[in-house]
Coordinates of C-alpha atoms in Angstrom, one line a residue:
X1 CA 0.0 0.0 0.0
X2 CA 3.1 2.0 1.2
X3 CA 4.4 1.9 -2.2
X4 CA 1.9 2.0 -4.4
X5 CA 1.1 5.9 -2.3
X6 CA 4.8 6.8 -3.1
X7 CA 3.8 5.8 -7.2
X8 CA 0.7 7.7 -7.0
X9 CA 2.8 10.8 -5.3
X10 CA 5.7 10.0 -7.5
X11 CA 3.2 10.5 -11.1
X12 CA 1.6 13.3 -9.5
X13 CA 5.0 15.6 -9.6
X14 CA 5.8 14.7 -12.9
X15 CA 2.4 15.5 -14.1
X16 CA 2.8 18.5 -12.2
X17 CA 6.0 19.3 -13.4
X18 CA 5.4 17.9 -17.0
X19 CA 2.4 21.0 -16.6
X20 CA 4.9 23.7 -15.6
X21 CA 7.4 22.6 -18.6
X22 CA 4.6 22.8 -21.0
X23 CA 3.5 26.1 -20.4
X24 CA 4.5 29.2 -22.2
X25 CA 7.9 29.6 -22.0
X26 CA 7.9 33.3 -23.1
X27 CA 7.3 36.1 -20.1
X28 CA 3.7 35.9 -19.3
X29 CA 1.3 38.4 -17.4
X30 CA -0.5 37.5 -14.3
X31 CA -4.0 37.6 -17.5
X32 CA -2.1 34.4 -19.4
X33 CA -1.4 36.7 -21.7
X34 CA 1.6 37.0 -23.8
X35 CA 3.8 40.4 -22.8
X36 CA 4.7 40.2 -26.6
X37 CA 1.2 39.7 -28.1
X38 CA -2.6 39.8 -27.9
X39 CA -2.3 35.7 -27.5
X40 CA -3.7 33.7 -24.2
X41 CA -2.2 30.8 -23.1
X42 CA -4.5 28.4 -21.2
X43 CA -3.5 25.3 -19.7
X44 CA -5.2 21.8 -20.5
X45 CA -4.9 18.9 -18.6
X46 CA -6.6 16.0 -20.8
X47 CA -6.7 11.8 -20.5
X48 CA -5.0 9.7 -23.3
X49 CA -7.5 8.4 -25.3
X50 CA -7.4 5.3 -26.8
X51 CA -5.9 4.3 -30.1
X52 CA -6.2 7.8 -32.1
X53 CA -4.7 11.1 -30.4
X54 CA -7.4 13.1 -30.6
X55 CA -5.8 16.2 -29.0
X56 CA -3.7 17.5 -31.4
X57 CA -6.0 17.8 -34.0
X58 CA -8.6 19.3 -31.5
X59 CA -6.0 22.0 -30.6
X60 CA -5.5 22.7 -34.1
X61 CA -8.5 23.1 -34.8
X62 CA -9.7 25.5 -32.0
X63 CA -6.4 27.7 -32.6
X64 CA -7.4 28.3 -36.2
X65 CA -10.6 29.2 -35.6
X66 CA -9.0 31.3 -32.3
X67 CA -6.1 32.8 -33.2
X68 CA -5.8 34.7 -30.2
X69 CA -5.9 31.6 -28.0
X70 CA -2.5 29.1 -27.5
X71 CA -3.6 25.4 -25.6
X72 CA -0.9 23.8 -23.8
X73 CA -1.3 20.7 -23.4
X74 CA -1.0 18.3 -20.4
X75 CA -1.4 14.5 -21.3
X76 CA -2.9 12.4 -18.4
X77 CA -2.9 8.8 -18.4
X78 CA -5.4 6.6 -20.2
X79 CA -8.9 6.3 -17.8
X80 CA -7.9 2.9 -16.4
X81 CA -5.8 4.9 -14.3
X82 CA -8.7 6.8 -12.5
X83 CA -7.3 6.8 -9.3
X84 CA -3.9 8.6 -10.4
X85 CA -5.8 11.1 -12.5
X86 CA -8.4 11.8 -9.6
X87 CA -4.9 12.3 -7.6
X88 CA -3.3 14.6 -9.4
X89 CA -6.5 16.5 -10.0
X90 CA -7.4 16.9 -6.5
X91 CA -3.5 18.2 -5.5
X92 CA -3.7 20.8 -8.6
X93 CA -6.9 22.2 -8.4
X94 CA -7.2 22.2 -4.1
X95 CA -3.7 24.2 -4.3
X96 CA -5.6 27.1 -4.8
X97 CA -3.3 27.5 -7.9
X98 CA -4.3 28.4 -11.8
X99 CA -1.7 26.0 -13.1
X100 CA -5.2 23.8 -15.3
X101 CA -7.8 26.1 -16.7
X102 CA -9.5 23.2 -18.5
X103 CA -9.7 19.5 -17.6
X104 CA -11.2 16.5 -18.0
X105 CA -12.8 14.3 -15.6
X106 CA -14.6 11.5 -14.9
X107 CA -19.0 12.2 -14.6
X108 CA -18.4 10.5 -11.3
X109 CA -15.8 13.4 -9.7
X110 CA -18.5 16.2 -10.8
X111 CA -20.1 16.3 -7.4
X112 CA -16.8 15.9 -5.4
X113 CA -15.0 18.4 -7.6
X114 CA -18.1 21.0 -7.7
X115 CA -18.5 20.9 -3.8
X116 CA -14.9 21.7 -3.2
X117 CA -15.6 24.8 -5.3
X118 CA -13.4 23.6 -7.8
X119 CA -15.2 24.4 -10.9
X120 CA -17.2 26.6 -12.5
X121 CA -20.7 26.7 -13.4
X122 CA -21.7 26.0 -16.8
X123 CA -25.0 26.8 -17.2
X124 CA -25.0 30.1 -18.8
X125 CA -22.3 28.5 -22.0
X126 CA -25.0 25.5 -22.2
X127 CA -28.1 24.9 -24.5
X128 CA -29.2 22.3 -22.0
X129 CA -31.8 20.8 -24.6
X130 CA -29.0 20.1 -27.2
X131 CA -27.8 17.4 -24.6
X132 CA -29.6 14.1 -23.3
X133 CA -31.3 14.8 -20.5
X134 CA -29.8 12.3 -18.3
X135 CA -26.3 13.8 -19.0
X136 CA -27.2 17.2 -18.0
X137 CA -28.5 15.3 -14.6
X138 CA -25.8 13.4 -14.0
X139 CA -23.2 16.7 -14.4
X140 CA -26.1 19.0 -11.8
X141 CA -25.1 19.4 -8.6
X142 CA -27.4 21.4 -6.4
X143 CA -29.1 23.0 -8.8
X144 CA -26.1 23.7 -11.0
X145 CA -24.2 22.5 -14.3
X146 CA -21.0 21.9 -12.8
X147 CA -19.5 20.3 -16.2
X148 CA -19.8 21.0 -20.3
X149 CA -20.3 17.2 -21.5
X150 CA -18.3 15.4 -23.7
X151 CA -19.3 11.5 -23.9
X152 CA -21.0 9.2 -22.1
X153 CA -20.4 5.3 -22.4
X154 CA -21.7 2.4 -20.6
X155 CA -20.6 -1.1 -20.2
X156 CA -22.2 -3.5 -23.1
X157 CA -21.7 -7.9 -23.6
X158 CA -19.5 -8.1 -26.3
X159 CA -20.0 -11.9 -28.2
X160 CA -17.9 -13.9 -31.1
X161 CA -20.6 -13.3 -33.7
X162 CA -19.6 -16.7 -35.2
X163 CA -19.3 -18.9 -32.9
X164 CA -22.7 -18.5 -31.4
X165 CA -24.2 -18.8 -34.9
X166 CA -22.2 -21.7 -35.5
X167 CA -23.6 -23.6 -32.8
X168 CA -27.1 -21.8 -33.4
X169 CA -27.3 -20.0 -29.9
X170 CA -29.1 -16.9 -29.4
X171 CA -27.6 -13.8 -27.8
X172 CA -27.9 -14.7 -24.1
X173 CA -30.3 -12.4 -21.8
X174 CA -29.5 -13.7 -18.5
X175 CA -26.1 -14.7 -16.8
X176 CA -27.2 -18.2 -16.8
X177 CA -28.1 -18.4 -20.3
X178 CA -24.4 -16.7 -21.2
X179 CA -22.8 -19.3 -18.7
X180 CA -24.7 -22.4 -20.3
X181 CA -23.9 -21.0 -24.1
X182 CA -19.9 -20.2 -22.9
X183 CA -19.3 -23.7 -21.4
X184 CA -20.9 -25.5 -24.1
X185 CA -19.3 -23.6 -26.9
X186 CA -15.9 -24.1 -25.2
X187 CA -16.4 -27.8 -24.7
X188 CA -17.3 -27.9 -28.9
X189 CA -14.0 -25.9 -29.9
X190 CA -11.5 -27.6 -28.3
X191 CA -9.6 -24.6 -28.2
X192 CA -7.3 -24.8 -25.0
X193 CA -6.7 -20.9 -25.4
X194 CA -10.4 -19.8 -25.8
X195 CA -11.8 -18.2 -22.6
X196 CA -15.5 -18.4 -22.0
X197 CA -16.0 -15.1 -20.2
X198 CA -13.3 -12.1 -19.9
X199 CA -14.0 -9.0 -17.8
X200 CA -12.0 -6.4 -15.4
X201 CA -10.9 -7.8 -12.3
X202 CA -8.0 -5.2 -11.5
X203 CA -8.6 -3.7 -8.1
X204 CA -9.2 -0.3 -10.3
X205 CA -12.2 2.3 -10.6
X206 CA -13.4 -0.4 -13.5
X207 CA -13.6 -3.0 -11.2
X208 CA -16.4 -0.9 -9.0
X209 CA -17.9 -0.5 -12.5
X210 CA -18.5 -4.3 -13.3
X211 CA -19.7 -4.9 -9.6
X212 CA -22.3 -1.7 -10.2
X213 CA -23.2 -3.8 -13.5
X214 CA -23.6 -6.9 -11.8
X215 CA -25.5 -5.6 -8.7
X216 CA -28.0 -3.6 -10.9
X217 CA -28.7 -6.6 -12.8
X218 CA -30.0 -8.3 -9.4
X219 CA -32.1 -5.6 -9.4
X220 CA -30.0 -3.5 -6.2
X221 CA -27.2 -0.7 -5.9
X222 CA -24.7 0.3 -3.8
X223 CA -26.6 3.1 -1.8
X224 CA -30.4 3.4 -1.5
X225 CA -32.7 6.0 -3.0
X226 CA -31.7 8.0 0.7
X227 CA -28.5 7.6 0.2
X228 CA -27.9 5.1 2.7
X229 CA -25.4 2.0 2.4
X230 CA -27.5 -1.1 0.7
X231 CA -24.4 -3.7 1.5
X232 CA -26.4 -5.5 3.9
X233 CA -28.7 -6.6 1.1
X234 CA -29.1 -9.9 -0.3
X235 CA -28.7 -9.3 -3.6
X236 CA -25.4 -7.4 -2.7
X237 CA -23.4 -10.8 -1.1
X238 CA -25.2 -12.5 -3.9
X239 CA -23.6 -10.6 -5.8
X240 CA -19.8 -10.8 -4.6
X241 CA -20.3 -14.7 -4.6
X242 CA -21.5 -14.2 -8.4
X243 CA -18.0 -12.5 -9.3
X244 CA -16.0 -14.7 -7.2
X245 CA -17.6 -18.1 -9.2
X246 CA -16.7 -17.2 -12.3
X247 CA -13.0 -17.6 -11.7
X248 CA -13.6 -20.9 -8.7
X249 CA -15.3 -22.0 -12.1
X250 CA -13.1 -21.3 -14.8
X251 CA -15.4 -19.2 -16.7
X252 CA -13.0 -16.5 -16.5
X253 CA -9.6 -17.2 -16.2
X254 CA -7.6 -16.0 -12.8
X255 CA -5.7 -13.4 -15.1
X256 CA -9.0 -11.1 -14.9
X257 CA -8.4 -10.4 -11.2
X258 CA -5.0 -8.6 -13.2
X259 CA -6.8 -6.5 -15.9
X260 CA -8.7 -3.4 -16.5
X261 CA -9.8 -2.5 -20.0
X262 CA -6.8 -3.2 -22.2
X263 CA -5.3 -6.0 -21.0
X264 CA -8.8 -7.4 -21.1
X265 CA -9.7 -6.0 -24.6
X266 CA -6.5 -8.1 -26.2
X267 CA -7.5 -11.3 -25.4
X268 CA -11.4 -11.0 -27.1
X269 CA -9.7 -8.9 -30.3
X270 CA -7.1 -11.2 -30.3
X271 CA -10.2 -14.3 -30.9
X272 CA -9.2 -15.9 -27.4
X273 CA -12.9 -15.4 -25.9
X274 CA -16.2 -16.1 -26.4
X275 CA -18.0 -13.4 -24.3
X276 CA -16.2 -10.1 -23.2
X277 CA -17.3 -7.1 -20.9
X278 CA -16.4 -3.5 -21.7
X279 CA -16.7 -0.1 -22.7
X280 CA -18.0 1.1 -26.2
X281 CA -14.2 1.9 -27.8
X282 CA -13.6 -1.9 -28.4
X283 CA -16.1 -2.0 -30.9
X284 CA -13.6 -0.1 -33.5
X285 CA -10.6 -1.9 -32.1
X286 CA -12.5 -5.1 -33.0
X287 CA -13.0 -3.8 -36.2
X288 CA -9.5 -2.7 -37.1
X289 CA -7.3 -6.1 -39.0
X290 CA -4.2 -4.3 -37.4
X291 CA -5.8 -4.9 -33.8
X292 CA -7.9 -7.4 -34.0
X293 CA -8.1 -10.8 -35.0
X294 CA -12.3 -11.1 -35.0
X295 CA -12.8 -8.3 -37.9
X296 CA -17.0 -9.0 -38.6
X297 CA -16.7 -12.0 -36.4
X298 CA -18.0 -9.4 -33.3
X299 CA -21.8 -8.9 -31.6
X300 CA -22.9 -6.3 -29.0
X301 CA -25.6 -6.5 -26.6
X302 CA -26.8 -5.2 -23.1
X303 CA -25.3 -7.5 -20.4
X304 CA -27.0 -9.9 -19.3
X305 CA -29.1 -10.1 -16.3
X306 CA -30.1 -12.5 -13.2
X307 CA -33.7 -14.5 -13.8
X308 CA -36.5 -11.7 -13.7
X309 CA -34.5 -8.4 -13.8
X310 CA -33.3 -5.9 -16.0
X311 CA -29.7 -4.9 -17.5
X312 CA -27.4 -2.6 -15.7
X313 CA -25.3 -0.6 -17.5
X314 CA -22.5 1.5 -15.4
X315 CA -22.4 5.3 -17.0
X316 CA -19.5 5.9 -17.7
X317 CA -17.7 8.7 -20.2
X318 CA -15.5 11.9 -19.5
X319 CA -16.7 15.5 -19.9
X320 CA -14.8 19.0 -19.6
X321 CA -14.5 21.2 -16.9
X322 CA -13.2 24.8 -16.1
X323 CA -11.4 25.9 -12.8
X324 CA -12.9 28.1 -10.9
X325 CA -9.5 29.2 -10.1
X326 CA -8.4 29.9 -13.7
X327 CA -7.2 33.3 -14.7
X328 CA -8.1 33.1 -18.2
X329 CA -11.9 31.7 -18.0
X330 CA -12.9 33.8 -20.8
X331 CA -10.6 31.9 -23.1
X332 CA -11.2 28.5 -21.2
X333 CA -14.9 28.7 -21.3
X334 CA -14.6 29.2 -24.9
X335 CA -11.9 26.3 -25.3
X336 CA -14.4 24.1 -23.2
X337 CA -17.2 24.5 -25.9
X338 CA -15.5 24.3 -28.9
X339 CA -14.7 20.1 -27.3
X340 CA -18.4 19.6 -26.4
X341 CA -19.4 21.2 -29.9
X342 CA -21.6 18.8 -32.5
X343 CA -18.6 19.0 -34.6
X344 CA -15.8 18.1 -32.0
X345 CA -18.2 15.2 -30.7
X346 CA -19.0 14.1 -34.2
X347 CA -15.2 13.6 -34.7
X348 CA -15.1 11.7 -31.2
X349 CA -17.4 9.5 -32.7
X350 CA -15.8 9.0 -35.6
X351 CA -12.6 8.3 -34.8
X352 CA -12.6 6.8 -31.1
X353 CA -16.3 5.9 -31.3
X354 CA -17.2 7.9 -28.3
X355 CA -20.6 7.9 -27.6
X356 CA -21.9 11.4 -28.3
X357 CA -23.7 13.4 -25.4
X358 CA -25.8 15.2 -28.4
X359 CA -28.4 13.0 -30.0
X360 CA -28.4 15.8 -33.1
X361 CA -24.6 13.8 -33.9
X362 CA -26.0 10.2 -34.5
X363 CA -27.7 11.7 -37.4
X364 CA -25.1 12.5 -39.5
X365 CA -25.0 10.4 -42.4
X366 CA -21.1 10.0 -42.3
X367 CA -21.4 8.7 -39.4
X368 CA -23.8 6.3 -39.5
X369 CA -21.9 4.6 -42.7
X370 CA -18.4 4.6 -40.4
X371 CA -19.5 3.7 -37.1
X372 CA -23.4 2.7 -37.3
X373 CA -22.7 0.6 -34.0
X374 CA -22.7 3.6 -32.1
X375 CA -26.7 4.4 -33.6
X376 CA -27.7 0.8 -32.3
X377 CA -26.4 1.4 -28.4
X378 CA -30.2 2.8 -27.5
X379 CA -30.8 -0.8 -26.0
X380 CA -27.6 -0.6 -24.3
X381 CA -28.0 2.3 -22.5
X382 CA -31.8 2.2 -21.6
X383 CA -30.1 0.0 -19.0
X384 CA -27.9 2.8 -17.7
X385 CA -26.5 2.8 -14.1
X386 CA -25.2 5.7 -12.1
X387 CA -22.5 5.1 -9.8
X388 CA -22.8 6.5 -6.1
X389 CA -23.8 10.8 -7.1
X390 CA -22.3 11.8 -3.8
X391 CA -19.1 14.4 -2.9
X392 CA -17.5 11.7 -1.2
X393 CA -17.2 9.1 -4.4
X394 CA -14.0 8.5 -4.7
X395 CA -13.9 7.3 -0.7
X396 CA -16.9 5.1 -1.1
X397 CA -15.0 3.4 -4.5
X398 CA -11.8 2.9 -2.7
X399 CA -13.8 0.7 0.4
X400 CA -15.9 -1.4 -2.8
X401 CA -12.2 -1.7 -4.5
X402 CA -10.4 -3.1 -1.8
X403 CA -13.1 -5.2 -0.6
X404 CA -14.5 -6.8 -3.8
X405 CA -10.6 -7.5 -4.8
X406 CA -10.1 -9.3 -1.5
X407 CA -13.3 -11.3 -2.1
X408 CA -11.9 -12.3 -5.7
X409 CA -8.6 -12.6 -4.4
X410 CA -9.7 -14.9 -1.4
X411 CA -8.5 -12.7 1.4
X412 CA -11.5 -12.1 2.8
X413 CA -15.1 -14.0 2.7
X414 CA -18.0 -12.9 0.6
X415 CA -20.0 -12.5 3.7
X416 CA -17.1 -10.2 5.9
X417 CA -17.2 -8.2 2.9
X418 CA -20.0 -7.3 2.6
X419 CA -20.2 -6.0 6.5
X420 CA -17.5 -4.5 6.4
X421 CA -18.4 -2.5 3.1
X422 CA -21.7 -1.9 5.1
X423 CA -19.6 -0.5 8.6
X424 CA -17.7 1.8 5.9
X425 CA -20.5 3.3 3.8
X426 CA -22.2 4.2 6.9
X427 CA -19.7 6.1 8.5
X428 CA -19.0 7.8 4.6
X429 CA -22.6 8.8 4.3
X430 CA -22.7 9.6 8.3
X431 CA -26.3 7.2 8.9

């Protein structure tokens, strides 16, 4: 634990210092403005996406059409390393300094982040009807739009296309149909490699994300309706045991309890599972021949669900937010809405098939023809499943991570678990 702090401390100064090297070498006034020119820098600390760097061409972009605006960048890790971002986030922006103007972050930080006073308020920059609804929810907090949106994703059952029409199986709707359909298929292929059902184990931000998924589909969640911890629940210990079986019974290999999205990704793209859990970006990895070895052989579907209740689909996706700190807001603002813009988010879609937070972008034709998966995910996110909305998040994910890992890990017992997750909620959300 000791040293995985002194990692977490250790990536924070270089991002911070990564930040200060970045920034506009040339004398500056206190505005962000160069003492030489008319120009304002603003500072942008962004995650890596996957596969296509996006940034640069954004930048680009934005600095044609704004000539009197320069974007430094600061590259972030990838999302699967939510806990370092949220890190470094939290020491920048509580410093009181202006070192970000503009950052991303994860939906699930907005109420933390806009309690603090960390960011500011969107509403005025916003057509609020140009947005689904539930996005402009899901970024309120008390009565304000703490966030401009950028994408919103959920988690989605991945399926070899081929093999289940090979064997004439339908697309399975409950966890027990998938867990029939994967063992039998297995048994027919004769494929010591093949894995029957490959998810996100990693005791990672993800890893709350597949529990949320798997809990929802027994028709529970973390905290009640009040707020209040729901650990104590059946379906919650029903739940751990769930996720523990499938590697006691080799429907997932032990290696899971090692991956979050990537790691995980590779071994369904590279045709060495039947059934995989994840995010919406794989689709366009699975279709790429220099990525994947599946090209048209791949299926998407809402997960499946336990006997008599409904999908769950975590909510996932990134979105932009200004400091409330930041010097140069008038330039940041307008930096922030150029990203969440139908014409940024239609190249998000394009080109890391990021789910739009505009409906108006899934009509383009263009995009229809290049990525019409992302026009059939409707189904998938009718099922959609907020984490915890609370300030205090990111301590009621670190209690789920190290306790669900422990279960999956055998280092604790489904059923201590899930009291001790119940003693910690409590005390988080002070019952």
């Amino acid at each position: 634990m000791k040293l995985k702090k002194f990692y977490i401390l250790l990536l924070v100064c270089m991002m911070i210092a990564l930040s200060a090297c970045s920034s506009d070498q040339s004398s500056t006034k206190t505005d962000g403005k160069n003492s030489n020119s008319n120009v304002t820098t603003i500072n942008f600390a962004a995650i890596k996406t996957f596969g296509v760097d996006s940034w640069k061409d954004r930048i680009n972009k934005f600095e044609q059409q704004n000539p009197t605006i320069k974007v430094n960048l600061t590259q972030m890790p990838a999302p699967a390393k939510s806990t370092e971002i949220h890190q470094y986030l939290v020491t920048s922006l509580q410093s009181g300094q202006s070192d970000i103007d503009v950052f991303t972050g994860d939906v699930v930080w907005v109420p933390e982040f806009a309690a603090a006073g960390w960011t500011e308020p969107m509403d005025k920059y916003v057509n609020k009807d140009e947005y689904y609804p539930g996005v402009i929810d899901a970024l309120t907090y008390k009565g304000k739009l703490a966030a401009m949106p950028w994408y919103v994703d959920g988690g989605m059952l991945y399926y070899r296309k081929d093999l289940l029409e090979k064997y004439n199986k339908p697309v399975p709707k409950t966890w027990d149909e998938m867990l029939a359909t994967a063992k039998e298929i297995q048994a027919k292929e004769n494929n010591p490699k093949l894995q029957q059902f490959v998810w996100q184990g990693k005791q990672a931000e993800v890893l709350v994300c597949d529990f949320v998924e798997f809990l929802g589909s027994a028709g529970s969640s973390i905290l009640t309706s009040n707020g209040q911890s729901n650990a104590s629940s059946p379906a919650f210990l029903k739940t751990l045991k769930f996720m523990k079986s499938l590697t006691d019974d080799k429907v997932s290999p032990k290696s899971v309890l090692t991956f979050d999205e990537e790691p995980s990704r590779t071994v369904f793209t590279d045709g060495d599972a039947i059934f995989h859990r994840n995010w919406s970006y794989v689709w366009s990895v699975a279709q790429d021949p220099k990525q994947s070895k599946v090209v048209g052989k791949v299926g998407v579907a809402p997960l499946p669900s336990f006997d008599g209740k409904s999908s769950s689909s975590t909510m996932g996706g990134y979105q932009f937010m200004v400091a409330k700190n930041s010097k140069k807001k008038a330039a940041a603002i307008k930096f922030a809405q150029f990203l969440s813009s139908k014409e940024s988010q239609l190249y998000f879609a394009k080109e890391l098939a990021f789910s739009p937070t505009r409906p108006a972008v899934l009509q383009d034709k263009g995009l229809q023809q290049k990525n019409p998966f992302l026009t059939g995910l409707d189904k998938v996110f009718q099922g959609t499943t907020a984490r915890p909305v609370s300030p205090d998040y990111p301590k009621l994910s670190l209690v789920l991570q190290s306790n669900i890992s422990g279960v999956l890990s055998n280092s604790i017992k489904a059923n201590d678990a899930a009291k001790q997750i119940d003693t910690e909620l409590k005390k988080i959300t002070k019952e």
